[in-house]
C-alpha cells in the first residue's frame, strides 16, 4: 500500500471472519437474489442465484462466476493468514460483483441467472465444470482469476463461443491467445505507452534526456522492453539512454538538461536507493522527474522524496474516496455485510454493473458494443479495443502523481 492513501484493510486477522462472511454470502442477499447452495462429492460447490425481472425481447441471461473460494480445503483452526486471504479475495469479489448486478437490474430489464462456482484454485475442478456441462448456456463467464485457470478454459471458450472475462490477472493477453477473452487489467505494454505518450506531450525534446534505469533482471525487463521500444523508435525525437542504475548514469550526465528517469524495478531496496540518489542529484542542481513502476501503488516509500521528484506512476485502478458514488457503495456494503469493502469488492462491483447493464441493454449481441460503450467505475475505467487473436483489451490506464501528500490522478 502507498502510505499516503487511506485504503481499507481486507482482513481483520480473525479466522472466524471467513465463516461469518460465508454465512453472509448465503443470508445477506437482497430480496431479488435467493442463493441456493448445492454440493456433492461428484461436483463442485455451486451457488445459484436468480434475479427475477420483467421480461424484455431477450428474456434471460446467464452469467457464470468462477472463483477460488477453496472452502473445501480451508481449515480455520490451522489456516494461516495467507490461506484465509486467498479465500477472502474470492468472497470479497463475489459480494461486490453481486451488488453490481443488483444495481444494474434495479430498474426493469432482464432475468439474470447468476451461477457461482468454487474453482478451488484447481484446474481439475475447472475441467469438471466443463465436462459436466455446468458452464453451458452461459452468456458470459467471469473468471477463473489466475492465469493457469484462464489458459485451461481457453479451448472450451473458443469451441462454445462464450466470452470469458479475465477479471484480475495482469498477464499479457498474447499469452492466452484467446479471441474470446475480455482482459480487464492493463497489460505492461499499455502502461509503457501511457508513460511514453505523456512524456512526448509534456517535455521538450532538445532540452530533455530520457533515461531508462533497468537492473536487467527478467522481471524488470517486462517493463523495460516496451519502454525501450517506444523511445528507440527513430520517429521519437528524444535523446534516450539506458543504465543499470543511477550511479552509473551519474558518470555521464549532460549539463543543462532536464532528466526524465523511468525506473522499471519494484524491488524495494533498489527503489529506495535510487530515490535517495536522485534526491542527492537534485539537491546538487540536476533537474529531474521520475516515472515509477505500477507496483509502487501497492508499496510504501517516502512521500516527501517522491513529491520532490514529481513522481508519476501508472495504474489500472484508483479509488477516490471523495466521490459520492464511492461512499454510497461503501455505506451499502457495510449495511449488507457489516464490514469494510476490500479492493476486490470494488473490482467485482465495477465488472458486475458494467456487464449486467451491457447485457440488459443489448441482449445476446452485447459483445458488439464492448468497444463502443465505455465505463467509469468506482475503481476502474473500461475502454475496450478488439484484437482478433487476443480478444477485448481494456486500454484505460491512469496516470497518478504524488502531490499534496496524496496520489492523485492527472490523466
mmCIF file with all atom_site columns, N, CA and C in Angstrom, residues 109-172:
data_model
loop_
_atom_site.group_PDB
_atom_site.id
_atom_site.type_symbol
_atom_site.label_atom_id
_atom_site.label_alt_id
_atom_site.label_comp_id
_atom_site.label_asym_id
_atom_site.label_entity_id
_atom_site.label_seq_id
_atom_site.pdbx_PDB_ins_code
_atom_site.Cartn_x
_atom_site.Cartn_y
_atom_site.Cartn_z
_atom_site.occupancy
_atom_site.B_iso_or_equiv
_atom_site.pdbx_formal_charge
_atom_site.auth_seq_id
_atom_site.auth_comp_id
_atom_site.auth_asym_id
_atom_site.auth_atom_id
_atom_site.pdbx_PDB_model_num
ATOM 1   N N  . UNK A 1 109 ? -35.741 -4.954  -16.501 1.00 0.00 ? 109 UNK A N  1
ATOM 2   C CA . UNK A 1 109 ? -34.798 -5.395  -17.526 1.00 0.00 ? 109 UNK A CA 1
ATOM 3   C C  . UNK A 1 109 ? -34.853 -6.900  -17.668 1.00 0.00 ? 109 UNK A C  1
ATOM 4   N N  . UNK A 1 110 ? -33.692 -7.519  -17.781 1.00 0.00 ? 110 UNK A N  1
ATOM 5   C CA . UNK A 1 110 ? -33.604 -8.961  -17.979 1.00 0.00 ? 110 UNK A CA 1
ATOM 6   C C  . UNK A 1 110 ? -33.840 -9.757  -16.707 1.00 0.00 ? 110 UNK A C  1
ATOM 7   N N  . UNK A 1 111 ? -34.154 -11.034 -16.904 1.00 0.00 ? 111 UNK A N  1
ATOM 8   C CA . UNK A 1 111 ? -33.998 -12.017 -15.844 1.00 0.00 ? 111 UNK A CA 1
ATOM 9   C C  . UNK A 1 111 ? -32.544 -12.475 -15.900 1.00 0.00 ? 111 UNK A C  1
ATOM 10  N N  . UNK A 1 112 ? -31.829 -12.340 -14.802 1.00 0.00 ? 112 UNK A N  1
ATOM 11  C CA . UNK A 1 112 ? -30.442 -12.793 -14.741 1.00 0.00 ? 112 UNK A CA 1
ATOM 12  C C  . UNK A 1 112 ? -30.343 -14.042 -13.867 1.00 0.00 ? 112 UNK A C  1
ATOM 13  N N  . UNK A 1 113 ? -29.661 -15.056 -14.388 1.00 0.00 ? 113 UNK A N  1
ATOM 14  C CA . UNK A 1 113 ? -29.287 -16.200 -13.574 1.00 0.00 ? 113 UNK A CA 1
ATOM 15  C C  . UNK A 1 113 ? -27.794 -16.116 -13.319 1.00 0.00 ? 113 UNK A C  1
ATOM 16  N N  . UNK A 1 114 ? -27.413 -16.030 -12.051 1.00 0.00 ? 114 UNK A N  1
ATOM 17  C CA . UNK A 1 114 ? -26.008 -15.950 -11.667 1.00 0.00 ? 114 UNK A CA 1
ATOM 18  C C  . UNK A 1 114 ? -25.592 -17.283 -11.062 1.00 0.00 ? 114 UNK A C  1
ATOM 19  N N  . UNK A 1 115 ? -24.671 -17.981 -11.705 1.00 0.00 ? 115 UNK A N  1
ATOM 20  C CA . UNK A 1 115 ? -24.175 -19.263 -11.218 1.00 0.00 ? 115 UNK A CA 1
ATOM 21  C C  . UNK A 1 115 ? -22.746 -19.063 -10.708 1.00 0.00 ? 115 UNK A C  1
ATOM 22  N N  . UNK A 1 116 ? -22.547 -19.353 -9.435  1.00 0.00 ? 116 UNK A N  1
ATOM 23  C CA . UNK A 1 116 ? -21.251 -19.135 -8.807  1.00 0.00 ? 116 UNK A CA 1
ATOM 24  C C  . UNK A 1 116 ? -20.615 -20.478 -8.476  1.00 0.00 ? 116 UNK A C  1
ATOM 25  N N  . UNK A 1 117 ? -19.417 -20.719 -8.993  1.00 0.00 ? 117 UNK A N  1
ATOM 26  C CA . UNK A 1 117 ? -18.723 -21.988 -8.802  1.00 0.00 ? 117 UNK A CA 1
ATOM 27  C C  . UNK A 1 117 ? -17.398 -21.784 -8.061  1.00 0.00 ? 117 UNK A C  1
ATOM 28  N N  . UNK A 1 118 ? -17.110 -22.686 -7.157  1.00 0.00 ? 118 UNK A N  1
ATOM 29  C CA . UNK A 1 118 ? -15.833 -22.683 -6.442  1.00 0.00 ? 118 UNK A CA 1
ATOM 30  C C  . UNK A 1 118 ? -14.828 -23.485 -7.277  1.00 0.00 ? 118 UNK A C  1
ATOM 31  N N  . UNK A 1 119 ? -13.847 -22.798 -7.877  1.00 0.00 ? 119 UNK A N  1
ATOM 32  C CA . UNK A 1 119 ? -12.840 -23.487 -8.693  1.00 0.00 ? 119 UNK A CA 1
ATOM 33  C C  . UNK A 1 119 ? -11.777 -24.161 -7.835  1.00 0.00 ? 119 UNK A C  1
ATOM 34  N N  . UNK A 1 120 ? -11.721 -23.794 -6.535  1.00 0.00 ? 120 UNK A N  1
ATOM 35  C CA . UNK A 1 120 ? -10.747 -24.346 -5.590  1.00 0.00 ? 120 UNK A CA 1
ATOM 36  C C  . UNK A 1 120 ? -9.307  -24.121 -6.032  1.00 0.00 ? 120 UNK A C  1
ATOM 37  N N  . UNK A 1 121 ? -9.111  -23.169 -6.963  1.00 0.00 ? 121 UNK A N  1
ATOM 38  C CA . UNK A 1 121 ? -7.767  -22.891 -7.492  1.00 0.00 ? 121 UNK A CA 1
ATOM 39  C C  . UNK A 1 121 ? -7.155  -24.175 -8.038  1.00 0.00 ? 121 UNK A C  1
ATOM 40  N N  . UNK A 1 122 ? -7.957  -24.919 -8.797  1.00 0.00 ? 122 UNK A N  1
ATOM 41  C CA . UNK A 1 122 ? -7.563  -26.248 -9.241  1.00 0.00 ? 122 UNK A CA 1
ATOM 42  C C  . UNK A 1 122 ? -8.111  -26.493 -10.647 1.00 0.00 ? 122 UNK A C  1
ATOM 43  N N  . UNK A 1 123 ? -7.218  -26.770 -11.593 1.00 0.00 ? 123 UNK A N  1
ATOM 44  C CA . UNK A 1 123 ? -7.651  -26.973 -12.975 1.00 0.00 ? 123 UNK A CA 1
ATOM 45  C C  . UNK A 1 123 ? -8.529  -28.205 -13.147 1.00 0.00 ? 123 UNK A C  1
ATOM 46  N N  . UNK A 1 124 ? -8.350  -29.211 -12.320 1.00 0.00 ? 124 UNK A N  1
ATOM 47  C CA . UNK A 1 124 ? -9.201  -30.396 -12.418 1.00 0.00 ? 124 UNK A CA 1
ATOM 48  C C  . UNK A 1 124 ? -10.642 -30.047 -12.058 1.00 0.00 ? 124 UNK A C  1
ATOM 49  N N  . UNK A 1 125 ? -10.805 -29.111 -11.139 1.00 0.00 ? 125 UNK A N  1
ATOM 50  C CA . UNK A 1 125 ? -12.143 -28.654 -10.776 1.00 0.00 ? 125 UNK A CA 1
ATOM 51  C C  . UNK A 1 125 ? -12.784 -27.905 -11.941 1.00 0.00 ? 125 UNK A C  1
ATOM 52  N N  . UNK A 1 126 ? -11.998 -27.069 -12.606 1.00 0.00 ? 126 UNK A N  1
ATOM 53  C CA . UNK A 1 126 ? -12.490 -26.337 -13.776 1.00 0.00 ? 126 UNK A CA 1
ATOM 54  C C  . UNK A 1 126 ? -12.849 -27.318 -14.889 1.00 0.00 ? 126 UNK A C  1
ATOM 55  N N  . UNK A 1 127 ? -11.999 -28.342 -15.073 1.00 0.00 ? 127 UNK A N  1
ATOM 56  C CA . UNK A 1 127 ? -12.274 -29.364 -16.079 1.00 0.00 ? 127 UNK A CA 1
ATOM 57  C C  . UNK A 1 127 ? -13.593 -30.068 -15.779 1.00 0.00 ? 127 UNK A C  1
ATOM 58  N N  . UNK A 1 128 ? -13.851 -30.340 -14.507 1.00 0.00 ? 128 UNK A N  1
ATOM 59  C CA . UNK A 1 128 ? -15.106 -30.972 -14.119 1.00 0.00 ? 128 UNK A CA 1
ATOM 60  C C  . UNK A 1 128 ? -16.310 -30.122 -14.476 1.00 0.00 ? 128 UNK A C  1
ATOM 61  N N  . UNK A 1 129 ? -16.207 -28.827 -14.270 1.00 0.00 ? 129 UNK A N  1
ATOM 62  C CA . UNK A 1 129 ? -17.301 -27.928 -14.628 1.00 0.00 ? 129 UNK A CA 1
ATOM 63  C C  . UNK A 1 129 ? -17.598 -28.001 -16.117 1.00 0.00 ? 129 UNK A C  1
ATOM 64  N N  . UNK A 1 130 ? -16.555 -28.056 -16.923 1.00 0.00 ? 130 UNK A N  1
ATOM 65  C CA . UNK A 1 130 ? -16.737 -28.109 -18.372 1.00 0.00 ? 130 UNK A CA 1
ATOM 66  C C  . UNK A 1 130 ? -17.304 -29.457 -18.803 1.00 0.00 ? 130 UNK A C  1
ATOM 67  N N  . UNK A 1 131 ? -16.744 -30.527 -18.267 1.00 0.00 ? 131 UNK A N  1
ATOM 68  C CA . UNK A 1 131 ? -17.172 -31.867 -18.662 1.00 0.00 ? 131 UNK A CA 1
ATOM 69  C C  . UNK A 1 131 ? -18.608 -32.161 -18.248 1.00 0.00 ? 131 UNK A C  1
ATOM 70  N N  . UNK A 1 132 ? -19.022 -31.636 -17.101 1.00 0.00 ? 132 UNK A N  1
ATOM 71  C CA . UNK A 1 132 ? -20.372 -31.877 -16.596 1.00 0.00 ? 132 UNK A CA 1
ATOM 72  C C  . UNK A 1 132 ? -21.411 -30.911 -17.171 1.00 0.00 ? 132 UNK A C  1
ATOM 73  N N  . UNK A 1 133 ? -20.983 -30.010 -18.053 1.00 0.00 ? 133 UNK A N  1
ATOM 74  C CA . UNK A 1 133 ? -21.916 -29.091 -18.692 1.00 0.00 ? 133 UNK A CA 1
ATOM 75  C C  . UNK A 1 133 ? -22.384 -27.962 -17.797 1.00 0.00 ? 133 UNK A C  1
ATOM 76  N N  . UNK A 1 134 ? -21.641 -27.690 -16.715 1.00 0.00 ? 134 UNK A N  1
ATOM 77  C CA . UNK A 1 134 ? -22.068 -26.652 -15.772 1.00 0.00 ? 134 UNK A CA 1
ATOM 78  C C  . UNK A 1 134 ? -21.968 -25.237 -16.358 1.00 0.00 ? 134 UNK A C  1
ATOM 79  N N  . UNK A 1 135 ? -21.161 -25.075 -17.411 1.00 0.00 ? 135 UNK A N  1
ATOM 80  C CA . UNK A 1 135 ? -20.948 -23.739 -17.972 1.00 0.00 ? 135 UNK A CA 1
ATOM 81  C C  . UNK A 1 135 ? -21.709 -23.533 -19.288 1.00 0.00 ? 135 UNK A C  1
ATOM 82  N N  . UNK A 1 136 ? -22.385 -24.579 -19.750 1.00 0.00 ? 136 UNK A N  1
ATOM 83  C CA . UNK A 1 136 ? -23.155 -24.446 -20.975 1.00 0.00 ? 136 UNK A CA 1
ATOM 84  C C  . UNK A 1 136 ? -24.272 -23.420 -20.809 1.00 0.00 ? 136 UNK A C  1
ATOM 85  N N  . UNK A 1 137 ? -24.629 -22.787 -21.905 1.00 0.00 ? 137 UNK A N  1
ATOM 86  C CA . UNK A 1 137 ? -25.697 -21.773 -21.932 1.00 0.00 ? 137 UNK A CA 1
ATOM 87  C C  . UNK A 1 137 ? -25.332 -20.498 -21.183 1.00 0.00 ? 137 UNK A C  1
ATOM 88  N N  . UNK A 1 138 ? -24.064 -20.347 -20.816 1.00 0.00 ? 138 UNK A N  1
ATOM 89  C CA . UNK A 1 138 ? -23.631 -19.092 -20.199 1.00 0.00 ? 138 UNK A CA 1
ATOM 90  C C  . UNK A 1 138 ? -23.509 -18.024 -21.278 1.00 0.00 ? 138 UNK A C  1
ATOM 91  N N  . UNK A 1 139 ? -24.049 -16.849 -21.021 1.00 0.00 ? 139 UNK A N  1
ATOM 92  C CA . UNK A 1 139 ? -23.850 -15.720 -21.921 1.00 0.00 ? 139 UNK A CA 1
ATOM 93  C C  . UNK A 1 139 ? -22.526 -15.024 -21.647 1.00 0.00 ? 139 UNK A C  1
ATOM 94  N N  . UNK A 1 140 ? -22.006 -15.263 -20.449 1.00 0.00 ? 140 UNK A N  1
ATOM 95  C CA . UNK A 1 140 ? -20.724 -14.681 -20.068 1.00 0.00 ? 140 UNK A CA 1
ATOM 96  C C  . UNK A 1 140 ? -20.159 -15.501 -18.917 1.00 0.00 ? 140 UNK A C  1
ATOM 97  N N  . UNK A 1 141 ? -18.837 -15.754 -18.965 1.00 0.00 ? 141 UNK A N  1
ATOM 98  C CA . UNK A 1 141 ? -18.140 -16.399 -17.860 1.00 0.00 ? 141 UNK A CA 1
ATOM 99  C C  . UNK A 1 141 ? -17.139 -15.407 -17.294 1.00 0.00 ? 141 UNK A C  1
ATOM 100 N N  . UNK A 1 142 ? -17.202 -15.152 -15.997 1.00 0.00 ? 142 UNK A N  1
ATOM 101 C CA . UNK A 1 142 ? -16.255 -14.265 -15.321 1.00 0.00 ? 142 UNK A CA 1
ATOM 102 C C  . UNK A 1 142 ? -15.316 -15.137 -14.494 1.00 0.00 ? 142 UNK A C  1
ATOM 103 N N  . UNK A 1 143 ? -14.020 -15.123 -14.821 1.00 0.00 ? 143 UNK A N  1
ATOM 104 C CA . UNK A 1 143 ? -13.044 -15.989 -14.199 1.00 0.00 ? 143 UNK A CA 1
ATOM 105 C C  . UNK A 1 143 ? -12.705 -17.142 -15.129 1.00 0.00 ? 143 UNK A C  1
ATOM 106 N N  . UNK A 1 144 ? -11.798 -18.011 -14.674 1.00 0.00 ? 144 UNK A N  1
ATOM 107 C CA . UNK A 1 144 ? -11.081 -18.026 -13.400 1.00 0.00 ? 144 UNK A CA 1
ATOM 108 C C  . UNK A 1 144 ? -10.215 -16.775 -13.213 1.00 0.00 ? 144 UNK A C  1
ATOM 109 N N  . UNK A 1 145 ? -9.657  -16.621 -12.016 1.00 0.00 ? 145 UNK A N  1
ATOM 110 C CA . UNK A 1 145 ? -8.922  -15.396 -11.720 1.00 0.00 ? 145 UNK A CA 1
ATOM 111 C C  . UNK A 1 145 ? -7.418  -15.529 -11.901 1.00 0.00 ? 145 UNK A C  1
ATOM 112 N N  . UNK A 1 146 ? -6.903  -16.769 -11.967 1.00 0.00 ? 146 UNK A N  1
ATOM 113 C CA . UNK A 1 146 ? -5.465  -16.963 -12.094 1.00 0.00 ? 146 UNK A CA 1
ATOM 114 C C  . UNK A 1 146 ? -5.110  -17.405 -13.510 1.00 0.00 ? 146 UNK A C  1
ATOM 115 N N  . UNK A 1 147 ? -3.900  -17.059 -13.988 1.00 0.00 ? 147 UNK A N  1
ATOM 116 C CA . UNK A 1 147 ? -3.520  -17.340 -15.378 1.00 0.00 ? 147 UNK A CA 1
ATOM 117 C C  . UNK A 1 147 ? -3.658  -18.795 -15.795 1.00 0.00 ? 147 UNK A C  1
ATOM 118 N N  . UNK A 1 148 ? -3.250  -19.738 -14.935 1.00 0.00 ? 148 UNK A N  1
ATOM 119 C CA . UNK A 1 148 ? -3.308  -21.145 -15.326 1.00 0.00 ? 148 UNK A CA 1
ATOM 120 C C  . UNK A 1 148 ? -4.738  -21.598 -15.586 1.00 0.00 ? 148 UNK A C  1
ATOM 121 N N  . UNK A 1 149 ? -5.663  -21.123 -14.770 1.00 0.00 ? 149 UNK A N  1
ATOM 122 C CA . UNK A 1 149 ? -7.063  -21.465 -14.983 1.00 0.00 ? 149 UNK A CA 1
ATOM 123 C C  . UNK A 1 149 ? -7.607  -20.862 -16.264 1.00 0.00 ? 149 UNK A C  1
ATOM 124 N N  . UNK A 1 150 ? -7.196  -19.636 -16.558 1.00 0.00 ? 150 UNK A N  1
ATOM 125 C CA . UNK A 1 150 ? -7.636  -18.971 -17.779 1.00 0.00 ? 150 UNK A CA 1
ATOM 126 C C  . UNK A 1 150 ? -7.098  -19.686 -19.017 1.00 0.00 ? 150 UNK A C  1
ATOM 127 N N  . UNK A 1 151 ? -5.885  -20.186 -18.927 1.00 0.00 ? 151 UNK A N  1
ATOM 128 C CA . UNK A 1 151 ? -5.325  -20.951 -20.041 1.00 0.00 ? 151 UNK A CA 1
ATOM 129 C C  . UNK A 1 151 ? -6.071  -22.279 -20.215 1.00 0.00 ? 151 UNK A C  1
ATOM 130 N N  . UNK A 1 152 ? -6.446  -22.873 -19.097 1.00 0.00 ? 152 UNK A N  1
ATOM 131 C CA . UNK A 1 152 ? -7.117  -24.180 -19.141 1.00 0.00 ? 152 UNK A CA 1
ATOM 132 C C  . UNK A 1 152 ? -8.491  -24.086 -19.793 1.00 0.00 ? 152 UNK A C  1
ATOM 133 N N  . UNK A 1 153 ? -9.163  -22.971 -19.616 1.00 0.00 ? 153 UNK A N  1
ATOM 134 C CA . UNK A 1 153 ? -10.529 -22.839 -20.123 1.00 0.00 ? 153 UNK A CA 1
ATOM 135 C C  . UNK A 1 153 ? -10.568 -22.257 -21.531 1.00 0.00 ? 153 UNK A C  1
ATOM 136 N N  . UNK A 1 154 ? -9.420  -21.928 -22.064 1.00 0.00 ? 154 UNK A N  1
ATOM 137 C CA . UNK A 1 154 ? -9.328  -21.233 -23.357 1.00 0.00 ? 154 UNK A CA 1
ATOM 138 C C  . UNK A 1 154 ? -10.021 -21.981 -24.494 1.00 0.00 ? 154 UNK A C  1
ATOM 139 N N  . UNK A 1 155 ? -9.662  -23.243 -24.693 1.00 0.00 ? 155 UNK A N  1
ATOM 140 C CA . UNK A 1 155 ? -10.218 -24.015 -25.817 1.00 0.00 ? 155 UNK A CA 1
ATOM 141 C C  . UNK A 1 155 ? -11.726 -24.190 -25.680 1.00 0.00 ? 155 UNK A C  1
ATOM 142 N N  . UNK A 1 156 ? -12.182 -24.367 -24.456 1.00 0.00 ? 156 UNK A N  1
ATOM 143 C CA . UNK A 1 156 ? -13.617 -24.515 -24.209 1.00 0.00 ? 156 UNK A CA 1
ATOM 144 C C  . UNK A 1 156 ? -14.364 -23.245 -24.628 1.00 0.00 ? 156 UNK A C  1
ATOM 145 N N  . UNK A 1 157 ? -13.834 -22.088 -24.240 1.00 0.00 ? 157 UNK A N  1
ATOM 146 C CA . UNK A 1 157 ? -14.494 -20.824 -24.563 1.00 0.00 ? 157 UNK A CA 1
ATOM 147 C C  . UNK A 1 157 ? -14.578 -20.609 -26.071 1.00 0.00 ? 157 UNK A C  1
ATOM 148 N N  . UNK A 1 158 ? -13.494 -20.934 -26.780 1.00 0.00 ? 158 UNK A N  1
ATOM 149 C CA . UNK A 1 158 ? -13.482 -20.769 -28.228 1.00 0.00 ? 158 UNK A CA 1
ATOM 150 C C  . UNK A 1 158 ? -14.459 -21.739 -28.883 1.00 0.00 ? 158 UNK A C  1
ATOM 151 N N  . UNK A 1 159 ? -14.450 -23.002 -28.446 1.00 0.00 ? 159 UNK A N  1
ATOM 152 C CA . UNK A 1 159 ? -15.320 -24.018 -29.039 1.00 0.00 ? 159 UNK A CA 1
ATOM 153 C C  . UNK A 1 159 ? -16.799 -23.717 -28.804 1.00 0.00 ? 159 UNK A C  1
ATOM 154 N N  . UNK A 1 160 ? -17.120 -23.229 -27.604 1.00 0.00 ? 160 UNK A N  1
ATOM 155 C CA . UNK A 1 160 ? -18.515 -22.959 -27.241 1.00 0.00 ? 160 UNK A CA 1
ATOM 156 C C  . UNK A 1 160 ? -18.944 -21.527 -27.557 1.00 0.00 ? 160 UNK A C  1
ATOM 157 N N  . UNK A 1 161 ? -18.002 -20.726 -28.060 1.00 0.00 ? 161 UNK A N  1
ATOM 158 C CA . UNK A 1 161 ? -18.297 -19.333 -28.430 1.00 0.00 ? 161 UNK A CA 1
ATOM 159 C C  . UNK A 1 161 ? -18.848 -18.532 -27.247 1.00 0.00 ? 161 UNK A C  1
ATOM 160 N N  . UNK A 1 162 ? -18.143 -18.659 -26.099 1.00 0.00 ? 162 UNK A N  1
ATOM 161 C CA . UNK A 1 162 ? -18.545 -17.942 -24.880 1.00 0.00 ? 162 UNK A CA 1
ATOM 162 C C  . UNK A 1 162 ? -17.441 -16.966 -24.490 1.00 0.00 ? 162 UNK A C  1
ATOM 163 N N  . UNK A 1 163 ? -17.808 -15.728 -24.236 1.00 0.00 ? 163 UNK A N  1
ATOM 164 C CA . UNK A 1 163 ? -16.824 -14.742 -23.805 1.00 0.00 ? 163 UNK A CA 1
ATOM 165 C C  . UNK A 1 163 ? -16.403 -15.001 -22.363 1.00 0.00 ? 163 UNK A C  1
ATOM 166 N N  . UNK A 1 164 ? -15.099 -14.864 -22.110 1.00 0.00 ? 164 UNK A N  1
ATOM 167 C CA . UNK A 1 164 ? -14.516 -15.083 -20.791 1.00 0.00 ? 164 UNK A CA 1
ATOM 168 C C  . UNK A 1 164 ? -13.922 -13.767 -20.292 1.00 0.00 ? 164 UNK A C  1
ATOM 169 N N  . UNK A 1 165 ? -14.293 -13.332 -19.109 1.00 0.00 ? 165 UNK A N  1
ATOM 170 C CA . UNK A 1 165 ? -13.698 -12.138 -18.513 1.00 0.00 ? 165 UNK A CA 1
ATOM 171 C C  . UNK A 1 165 ? -12.520 -12.552 -17.635 1.00 0.00 ? 165 UNK A C  1
ATOM 172 N N  . UNK A 1 166 ? -11.335 -12.008 -17.939 1.00 0.00 ? 166 UNK A N  1
ATOM 173 C CA . UNK A 1 166 ? -10.175 -12.130 -17.070 1.00 0.00 ? 166 UNK A CA 1
ATOM 174 C C  . UNK A 1 166 ? -10.238 -10.952 -16.110 1.00 0.00 ? 166 UNK A C  1
ATOM 175 N N  . UNK A 1 167 ? -10.714 -11.150 -14.874 1.00 0.00 ? 167 UNK A N  1
ATOM 176 C CA . UNK A 1 167 ? -11.014 -10.008 -14.002 1.00 0.00 ? 167 UNK A CA 1
ATOM 177 C C  . UNK A 1 167 ? -9.825  -9.433  -13.249 1.00 0.00 ? 167 UNK A C  1
ATOM 178 N N  . UNK A 1 168 ? -8.787  -10.244 -12.996 1.00 0.00 ? 168 UNK A N  1
ATOM 179 C CA . UNK A 1 168 ? -7.737  -9.812  -12.072 1.00 0.00 ? 168 UNK A CA 1
ATOM 180 C C  . UNK A 1 168 ? -6.314  -9.977  -12.589 1.00 0.00 ? 168 UNK A C  1
ATOM 181 N N  . UNK A 1 169 ? -6.052  -10.941 -13.452 1.00 0.00 ? 169 UNK A N  1
ATOM 182 C CA . UNK A 1 169 ? -4.679  -11.234 -13.867 1.00 0.00 ? 169 UNK A CA 1
ATOM 183 C C  . UNK A 1 169 ? -4.154  -10.169 -14.827 1.00 0.00 ? 169 UNK A C  1
ATOM 184 N N  . UNK A 1 170 ? -2.924  -9.680  -14.552 1.00 0.00 ? 170 UNK A N  1
ATOM 185 C CA . UNK A 1 170 ? -2.292  -8.675  -15.402 1.00 0.00 ? 170 UNK A CA 1
ATOM 186 C C  . UNK A 1 170 ? -1.473  -9.309  -16.519 1.00 0.00 ? 170 UNK A C  1
ATOM 187 N N  . UNK A 1 171 ? -1.533  -10.613 -16.655 1.00 0.00 ? 171 UNK A N  1
ATOM 188 C CA . UNK A 1 171 ? -0.815  -11.331 -17.696 1.00 0.00 ? 171 UNK A CA 1
ATOM 189 C C  . UNK A 1 171 ? -1.164  -10.773 -19.072 1.00 0.00 ? 171 UNK A C  1
ATOM 190 N N  . UNK A 1 172 ? -0.152  -10.629 -19.924 1.00 0.00 ? 172 UNK A N  1
ATOM 191 C CA . UNK A 1 172 ? -0.395  -10.083 -21.258 1.00 0.00 ? 172 UNK A CA 1
ATOM 192 C C  . UNK A 1 172 ? -1.345  -10.997 -22.022 1.00 0.00 ? 172 UNK A C  1
#
